[in-house]
mmCIF file of C-alpha atoms in Angstrom:
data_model
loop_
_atom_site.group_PDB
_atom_site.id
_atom_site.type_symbol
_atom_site.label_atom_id
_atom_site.label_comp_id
_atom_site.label_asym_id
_atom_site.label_seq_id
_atom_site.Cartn_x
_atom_site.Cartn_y
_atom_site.Cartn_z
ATOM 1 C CA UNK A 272 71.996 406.577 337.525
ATOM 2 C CA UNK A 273 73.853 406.134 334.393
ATOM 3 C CA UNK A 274 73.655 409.720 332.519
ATOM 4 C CA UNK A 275 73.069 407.643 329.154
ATOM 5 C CA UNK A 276 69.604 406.016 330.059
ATOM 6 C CA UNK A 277 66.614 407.316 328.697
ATOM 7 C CA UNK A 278 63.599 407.636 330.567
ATOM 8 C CA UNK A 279 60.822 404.928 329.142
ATOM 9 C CA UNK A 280 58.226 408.225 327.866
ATOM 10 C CA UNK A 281 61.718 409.618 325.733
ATOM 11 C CA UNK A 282 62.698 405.879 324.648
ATOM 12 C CA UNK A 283 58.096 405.015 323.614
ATOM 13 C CA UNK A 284 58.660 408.438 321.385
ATOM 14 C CA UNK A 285 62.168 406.475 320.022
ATOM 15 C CA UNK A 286 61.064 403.023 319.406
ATOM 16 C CA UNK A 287 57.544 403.931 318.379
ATOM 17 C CA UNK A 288 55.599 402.591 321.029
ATOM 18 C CA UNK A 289 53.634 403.445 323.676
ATOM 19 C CA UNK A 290 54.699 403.220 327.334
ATOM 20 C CA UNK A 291 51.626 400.553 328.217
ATOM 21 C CA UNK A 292 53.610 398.402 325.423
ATOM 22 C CA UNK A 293 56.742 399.152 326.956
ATOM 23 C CA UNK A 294 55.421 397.873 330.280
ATOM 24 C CA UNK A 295 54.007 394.873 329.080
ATOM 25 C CA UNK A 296 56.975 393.920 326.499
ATOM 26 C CA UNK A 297 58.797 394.345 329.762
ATOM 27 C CA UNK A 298 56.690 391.868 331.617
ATOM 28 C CA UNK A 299 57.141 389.663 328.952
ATOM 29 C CA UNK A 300 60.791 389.893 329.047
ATOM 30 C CA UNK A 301 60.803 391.290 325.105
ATOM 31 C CA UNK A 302 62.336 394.543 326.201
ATOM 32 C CA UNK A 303 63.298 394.735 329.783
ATOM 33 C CA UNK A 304 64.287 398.102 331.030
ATOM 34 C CA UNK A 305 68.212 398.836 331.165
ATOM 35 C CA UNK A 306 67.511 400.014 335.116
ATOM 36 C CA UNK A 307 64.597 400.657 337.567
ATOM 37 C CA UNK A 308 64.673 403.324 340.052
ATOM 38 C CA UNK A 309 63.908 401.076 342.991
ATOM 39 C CA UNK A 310 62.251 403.795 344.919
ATOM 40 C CA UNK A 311 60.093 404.958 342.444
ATOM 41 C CA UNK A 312 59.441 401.821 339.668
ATOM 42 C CA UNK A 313 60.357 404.371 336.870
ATOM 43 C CA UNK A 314 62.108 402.916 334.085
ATOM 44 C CA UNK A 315 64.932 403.622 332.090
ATOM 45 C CA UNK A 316 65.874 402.541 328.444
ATOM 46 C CA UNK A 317 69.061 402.979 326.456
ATOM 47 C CA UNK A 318 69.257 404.239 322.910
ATOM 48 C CA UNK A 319 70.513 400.657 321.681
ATOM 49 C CA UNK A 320 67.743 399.021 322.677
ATOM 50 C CA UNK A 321 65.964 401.186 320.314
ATOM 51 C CA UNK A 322 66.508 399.045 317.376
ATOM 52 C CA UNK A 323 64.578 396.026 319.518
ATOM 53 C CA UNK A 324 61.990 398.286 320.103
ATOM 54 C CA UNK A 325 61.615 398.980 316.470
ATOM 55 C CA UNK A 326 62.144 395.576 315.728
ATOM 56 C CA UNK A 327 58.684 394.710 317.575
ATOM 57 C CA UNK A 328 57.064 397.315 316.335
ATOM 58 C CA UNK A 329 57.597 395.993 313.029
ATOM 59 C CA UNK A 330 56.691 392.669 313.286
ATOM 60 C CA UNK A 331 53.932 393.005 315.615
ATOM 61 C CA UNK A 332 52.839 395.253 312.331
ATOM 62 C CA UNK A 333 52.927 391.632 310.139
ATOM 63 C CA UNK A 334 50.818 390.051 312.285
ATOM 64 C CA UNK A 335 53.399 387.891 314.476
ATOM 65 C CA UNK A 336 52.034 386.691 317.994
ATOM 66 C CA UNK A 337 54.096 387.972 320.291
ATOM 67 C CA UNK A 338 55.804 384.853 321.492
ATOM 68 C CA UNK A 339 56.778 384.158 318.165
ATOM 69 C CA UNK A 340 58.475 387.706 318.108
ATOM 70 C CA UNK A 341 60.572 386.027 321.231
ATOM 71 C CA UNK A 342 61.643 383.223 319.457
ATOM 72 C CA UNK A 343 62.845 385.518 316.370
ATOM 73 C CA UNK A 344 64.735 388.188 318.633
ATOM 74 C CA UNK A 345 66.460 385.221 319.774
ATOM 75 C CA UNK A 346 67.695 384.234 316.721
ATOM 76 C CA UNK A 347 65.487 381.470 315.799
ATOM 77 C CA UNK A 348 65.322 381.387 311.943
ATOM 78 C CA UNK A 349 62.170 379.089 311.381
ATOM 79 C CA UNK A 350 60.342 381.292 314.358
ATOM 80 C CA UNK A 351 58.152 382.775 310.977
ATOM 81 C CA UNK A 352 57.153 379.753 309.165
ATOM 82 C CA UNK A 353 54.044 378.746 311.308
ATOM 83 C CA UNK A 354 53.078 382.483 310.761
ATOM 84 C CA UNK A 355 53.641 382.249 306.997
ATOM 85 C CA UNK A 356 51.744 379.013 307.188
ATOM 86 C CA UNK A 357 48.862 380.591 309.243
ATOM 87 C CA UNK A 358 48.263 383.641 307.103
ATOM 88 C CA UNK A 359 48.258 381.942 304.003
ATOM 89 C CA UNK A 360 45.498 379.458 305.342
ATOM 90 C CA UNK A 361 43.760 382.759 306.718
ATOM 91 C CA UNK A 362 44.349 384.106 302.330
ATOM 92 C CA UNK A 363 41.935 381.288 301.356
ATOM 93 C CA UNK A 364 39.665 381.095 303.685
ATOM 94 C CA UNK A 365 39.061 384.878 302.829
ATOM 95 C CA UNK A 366 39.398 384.072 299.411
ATOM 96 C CA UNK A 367 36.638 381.052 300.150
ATOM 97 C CA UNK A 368 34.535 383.701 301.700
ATOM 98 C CA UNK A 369 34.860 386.316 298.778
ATOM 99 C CA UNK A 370 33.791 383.681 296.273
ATOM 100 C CA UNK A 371 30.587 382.063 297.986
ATOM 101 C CA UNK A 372 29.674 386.180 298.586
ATOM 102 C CA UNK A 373 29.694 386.903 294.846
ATOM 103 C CA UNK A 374 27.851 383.621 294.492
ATOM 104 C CA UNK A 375 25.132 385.675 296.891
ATOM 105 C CA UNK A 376 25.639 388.859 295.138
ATOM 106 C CA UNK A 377 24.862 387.172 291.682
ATOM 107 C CA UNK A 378 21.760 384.632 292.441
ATOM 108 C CA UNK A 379 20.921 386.200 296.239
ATOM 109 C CA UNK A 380 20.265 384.226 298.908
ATOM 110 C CA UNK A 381 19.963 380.325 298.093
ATOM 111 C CA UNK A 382 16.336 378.584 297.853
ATOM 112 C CA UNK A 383 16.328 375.476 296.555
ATOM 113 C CA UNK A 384 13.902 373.129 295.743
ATOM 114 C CA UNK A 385 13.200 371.042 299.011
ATOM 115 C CA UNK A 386 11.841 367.663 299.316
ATOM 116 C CA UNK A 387 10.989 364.987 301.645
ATOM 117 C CA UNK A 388 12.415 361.742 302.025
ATOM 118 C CA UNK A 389 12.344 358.689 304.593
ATOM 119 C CA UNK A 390 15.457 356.950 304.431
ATOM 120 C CA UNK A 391 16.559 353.737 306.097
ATOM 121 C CA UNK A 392 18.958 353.102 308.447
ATOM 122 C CA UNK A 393 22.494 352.011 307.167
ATOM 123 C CA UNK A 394 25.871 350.066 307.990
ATOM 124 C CA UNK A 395 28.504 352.245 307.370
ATOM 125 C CA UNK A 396 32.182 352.030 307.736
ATOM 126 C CA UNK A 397 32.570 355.465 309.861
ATOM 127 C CA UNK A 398 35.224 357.837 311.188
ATOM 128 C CA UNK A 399 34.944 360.607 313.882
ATOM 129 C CA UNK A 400 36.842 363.604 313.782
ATOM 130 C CA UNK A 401 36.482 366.368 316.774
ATOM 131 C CA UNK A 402 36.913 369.539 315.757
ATOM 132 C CA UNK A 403 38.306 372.536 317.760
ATOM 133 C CA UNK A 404 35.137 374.598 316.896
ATOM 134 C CA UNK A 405 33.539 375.605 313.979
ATOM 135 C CA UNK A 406 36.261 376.934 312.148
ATOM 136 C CA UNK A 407 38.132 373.763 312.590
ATOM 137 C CA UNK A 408 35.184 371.412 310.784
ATOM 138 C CA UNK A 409 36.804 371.403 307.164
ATOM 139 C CA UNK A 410 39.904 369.888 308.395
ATOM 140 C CA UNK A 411 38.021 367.549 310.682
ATOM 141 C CA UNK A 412 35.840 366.493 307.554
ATOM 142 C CA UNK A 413 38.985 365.941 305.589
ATOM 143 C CA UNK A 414 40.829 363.986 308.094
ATOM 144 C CA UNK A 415 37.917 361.524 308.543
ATOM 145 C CA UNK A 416 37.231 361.189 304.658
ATOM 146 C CA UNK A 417 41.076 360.344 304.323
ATOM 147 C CA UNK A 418 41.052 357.369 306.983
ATOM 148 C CA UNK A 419 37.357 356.427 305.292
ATOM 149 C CA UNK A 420 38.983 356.272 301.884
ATOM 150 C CA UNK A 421 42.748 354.509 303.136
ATOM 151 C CA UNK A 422 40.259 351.578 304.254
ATOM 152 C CA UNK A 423 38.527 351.709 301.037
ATOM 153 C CA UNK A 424 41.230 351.275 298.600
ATOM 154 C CA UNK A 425 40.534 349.087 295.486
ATOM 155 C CA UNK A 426 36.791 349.139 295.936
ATOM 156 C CA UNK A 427 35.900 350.953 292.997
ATOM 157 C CA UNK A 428 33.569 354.801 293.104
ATOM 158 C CA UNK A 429 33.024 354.962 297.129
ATOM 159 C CA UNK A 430 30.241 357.832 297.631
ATOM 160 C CA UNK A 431 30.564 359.349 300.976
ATOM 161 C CA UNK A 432 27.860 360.819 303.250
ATOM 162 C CA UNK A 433 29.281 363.633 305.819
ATOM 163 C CA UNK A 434 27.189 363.942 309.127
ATOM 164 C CA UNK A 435 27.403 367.376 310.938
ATOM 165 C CA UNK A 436 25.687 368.875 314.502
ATOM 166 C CA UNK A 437 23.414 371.559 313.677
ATOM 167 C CA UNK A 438 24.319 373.134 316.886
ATOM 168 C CA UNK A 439 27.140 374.922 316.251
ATOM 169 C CA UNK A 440 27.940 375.654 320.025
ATOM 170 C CA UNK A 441 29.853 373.092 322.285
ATOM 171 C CA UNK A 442 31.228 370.134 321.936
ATOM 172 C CA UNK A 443 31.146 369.435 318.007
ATOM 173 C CA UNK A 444 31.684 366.048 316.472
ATOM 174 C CA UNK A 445 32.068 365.169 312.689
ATOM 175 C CA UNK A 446 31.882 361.724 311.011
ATOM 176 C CA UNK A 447 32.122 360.719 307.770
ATOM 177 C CA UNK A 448 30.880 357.071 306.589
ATOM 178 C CA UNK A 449 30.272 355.100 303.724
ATOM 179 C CA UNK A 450 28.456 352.227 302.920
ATOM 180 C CA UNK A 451 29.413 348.904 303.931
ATOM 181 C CA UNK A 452 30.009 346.674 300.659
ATOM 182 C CA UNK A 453 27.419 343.373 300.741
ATOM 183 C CA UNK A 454 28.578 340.830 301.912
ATOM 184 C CA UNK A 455 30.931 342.330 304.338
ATOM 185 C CA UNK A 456 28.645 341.545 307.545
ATOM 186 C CA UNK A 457 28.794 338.345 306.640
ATOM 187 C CA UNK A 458 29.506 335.913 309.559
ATOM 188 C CA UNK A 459 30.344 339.068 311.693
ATOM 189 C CA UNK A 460 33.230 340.167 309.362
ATOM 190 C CA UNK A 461 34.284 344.014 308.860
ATOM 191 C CA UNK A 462 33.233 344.654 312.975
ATOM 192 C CA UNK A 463 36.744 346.563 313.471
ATOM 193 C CA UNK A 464 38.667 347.956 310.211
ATOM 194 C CA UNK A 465 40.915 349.935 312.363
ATOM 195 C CA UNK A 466 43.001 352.681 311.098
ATOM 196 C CA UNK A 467 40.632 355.131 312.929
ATOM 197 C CA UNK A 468 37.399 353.528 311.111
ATOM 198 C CA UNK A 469 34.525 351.457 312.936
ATOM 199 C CA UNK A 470 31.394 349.947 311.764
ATOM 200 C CA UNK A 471 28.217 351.327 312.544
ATOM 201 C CA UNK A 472 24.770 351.755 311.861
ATOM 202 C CA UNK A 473 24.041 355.527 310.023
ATOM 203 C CA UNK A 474 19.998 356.153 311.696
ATOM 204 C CA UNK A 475 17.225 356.617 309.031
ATOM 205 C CA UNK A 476 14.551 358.832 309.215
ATOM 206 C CA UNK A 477 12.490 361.796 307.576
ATOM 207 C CA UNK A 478 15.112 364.355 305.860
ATOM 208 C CA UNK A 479 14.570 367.659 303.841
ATOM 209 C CA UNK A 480 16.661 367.369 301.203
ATOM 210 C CA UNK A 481 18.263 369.378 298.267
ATOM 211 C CA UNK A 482 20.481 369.476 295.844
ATOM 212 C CA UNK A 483 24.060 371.770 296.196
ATOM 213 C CA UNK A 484 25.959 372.469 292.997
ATOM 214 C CA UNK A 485 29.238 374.289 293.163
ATOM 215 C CA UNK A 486 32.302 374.112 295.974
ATOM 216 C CA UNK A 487 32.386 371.954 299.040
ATOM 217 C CA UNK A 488 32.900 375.178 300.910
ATOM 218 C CA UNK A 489 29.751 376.881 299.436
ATOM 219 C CA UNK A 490 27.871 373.774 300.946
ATOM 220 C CA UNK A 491 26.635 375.755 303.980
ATOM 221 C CA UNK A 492 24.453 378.157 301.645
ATOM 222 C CA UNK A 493 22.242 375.458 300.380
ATOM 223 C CA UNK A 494 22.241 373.310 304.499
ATOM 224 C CA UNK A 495 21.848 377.414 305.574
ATOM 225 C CA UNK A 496 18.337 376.953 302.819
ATOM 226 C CA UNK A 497 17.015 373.595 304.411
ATOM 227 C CA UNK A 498 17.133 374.468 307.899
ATOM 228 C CA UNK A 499 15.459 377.444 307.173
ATOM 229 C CA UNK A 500 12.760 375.368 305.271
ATOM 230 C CA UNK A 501 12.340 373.380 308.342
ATOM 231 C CA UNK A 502 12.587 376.165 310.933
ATOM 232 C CA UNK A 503 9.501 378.159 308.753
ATOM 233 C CA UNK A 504 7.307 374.646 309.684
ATOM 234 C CA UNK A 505 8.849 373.886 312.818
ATOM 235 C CA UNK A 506 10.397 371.240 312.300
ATOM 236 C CA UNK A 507 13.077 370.343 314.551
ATOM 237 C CA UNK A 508 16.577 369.549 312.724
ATOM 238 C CA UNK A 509 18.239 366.782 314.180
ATOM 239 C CA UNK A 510 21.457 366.836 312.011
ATOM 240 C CA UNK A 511 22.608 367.951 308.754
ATOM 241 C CA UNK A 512 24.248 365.658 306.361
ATOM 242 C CA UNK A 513 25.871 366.044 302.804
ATOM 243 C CA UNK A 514 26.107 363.129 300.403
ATOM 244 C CA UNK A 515 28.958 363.964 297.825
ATOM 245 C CA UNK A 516 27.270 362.635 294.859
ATOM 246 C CA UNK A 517 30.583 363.517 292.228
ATOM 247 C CA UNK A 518 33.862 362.064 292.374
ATOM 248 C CA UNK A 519 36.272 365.850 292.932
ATOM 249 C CA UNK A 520 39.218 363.971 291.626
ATOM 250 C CA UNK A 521 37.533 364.271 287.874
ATOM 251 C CA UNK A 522 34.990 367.006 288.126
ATOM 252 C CA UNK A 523 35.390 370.433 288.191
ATOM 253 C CA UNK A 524 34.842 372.635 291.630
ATOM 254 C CA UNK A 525 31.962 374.606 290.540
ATOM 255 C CA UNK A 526 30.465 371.088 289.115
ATOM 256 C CA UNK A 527 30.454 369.317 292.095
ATOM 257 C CA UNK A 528 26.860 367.981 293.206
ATOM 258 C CA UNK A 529 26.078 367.487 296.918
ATOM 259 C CA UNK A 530 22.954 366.314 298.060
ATOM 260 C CA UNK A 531 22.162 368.271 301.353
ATOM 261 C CA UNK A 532 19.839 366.415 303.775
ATOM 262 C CA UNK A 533 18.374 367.683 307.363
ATOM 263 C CA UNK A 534 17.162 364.635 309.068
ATOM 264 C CA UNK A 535 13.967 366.451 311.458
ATOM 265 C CA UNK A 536 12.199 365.243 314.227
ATOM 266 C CA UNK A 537 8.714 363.602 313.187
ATOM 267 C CA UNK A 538 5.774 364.621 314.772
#
């Protein structure tokens, strides 16, 4: 055995990490050992690798997945921009969070004024978005409002309606319609749009409805208010929708006015 080789508990205390990192950075190929006594398994570490070692230390310290430390060590120098891209998207969300809790902290817990209304069933141009899970929904609802819109160009103020599960758990869909124009049925016309966006009839029904004013992503503390209106007379939601009443290119986040409807099951 090579009289320069470290044995991995000397070379943890080195690179600051622990021997169960060692292990698995060395089952990972990160850091593989310099030599293994094949009798024993023991392994043995050089000084030089101690800068590696350090080196994932460090960025395992920023937050960088461990396959993305890979890609750096090798030399790749874009490995870091997904990770950039990811925290900063992780910054605003938090940021998101922060705001609708002082919202909270300021006027408590939301409890709007609820009413009833029977709507009627509608033809729609809609577009379906699947979402990864929950935390995935915004982007869904943005992708299908963009494909609604790119078929609507032209057409004048287009007022959207965004229909969500209330079962948060599973398999989550998200679609986002709007009106069909008059006329447009005519003689079966406007069956297929394309570009991602079908016709369709939107159900009526009974809905509890109220009125949000303030972010998009402060939406779920007024929907959080209805449901809980309808759970208190057991009244089984169905789905949740939000009708974006204002026009965001023009009017002011914390001015924005969503009408928040839970269709229910009637009795």
């Amino acid at each position: 055995m090579d009289g320069d080789l470290l044995p991995i508990g000397q070379f943890a205390r080195l690179g600051r990490l622990s021997v169960k990192q060692l292990r698995h950075y060395d089952e990972l190929g990160l850091l593989v050992p310099a030599w293994v006594d094949p009798v024993t398994g023991y392994r043995y570490y050089r000084a030089s690798q101690a800068r590696v070692a350090l080196s994932i230390g460090l960025l395992r310290s920023l937050d960088v997945p461990l396959p993305v430390v890979g890609r750096v060590l090798e030399g790749d120098a874009g490995a870091l921009e997904d990770v950039r891209a990811g925290l900063e998207a992780e910054l605003a969300r938090r940021r998101r969070t922060l705001a609708a809790l002082e919202r909270v902290m300021a006027g408590g817990l939301p409890a709007p004024e609820v009413s009833v209304a029977r709507l009627p069933a509608r033809r729609v141009l809609a577009a379906r978005e699947v979402p990864g899970g929950p935390e995935g929904i915004g982007r869904a609802t943005s992708a299908a409002v963009a494909r609604v819109l790119a078929v609507s160009a032209g057409e004048g103020e287009v007022r959207l309606t965004g229909v969500f599960p209330v079962d948060l758990d599973g398999a989550l869909e998200v679609l986002v319609a709007r009106e069909v124009p008059v006329g447009a049925w005519r003689d079966g016309a406007a069956t297929e749009p394309g570009a991602g966006v079908l016709t369709e009839v939107l159900a009526g029904g009974v809905f509890a409805a109220a009125r949000h004013v303030g972010p998009y992503d402060q939406i779920p503390l007024t929907a959080s208010a209805v449901l809980a209106w309808c759970g208190e007379r057991r009244l089984v939601a169905l789905e949740v929708r939000e009708v974006y009443v204002s026009d965001p290119a023009v009017t002011a986040p914390d001015r924005l006015v969503t009408d928040v409807l839970v269709r229910f099951e009637e009795e």
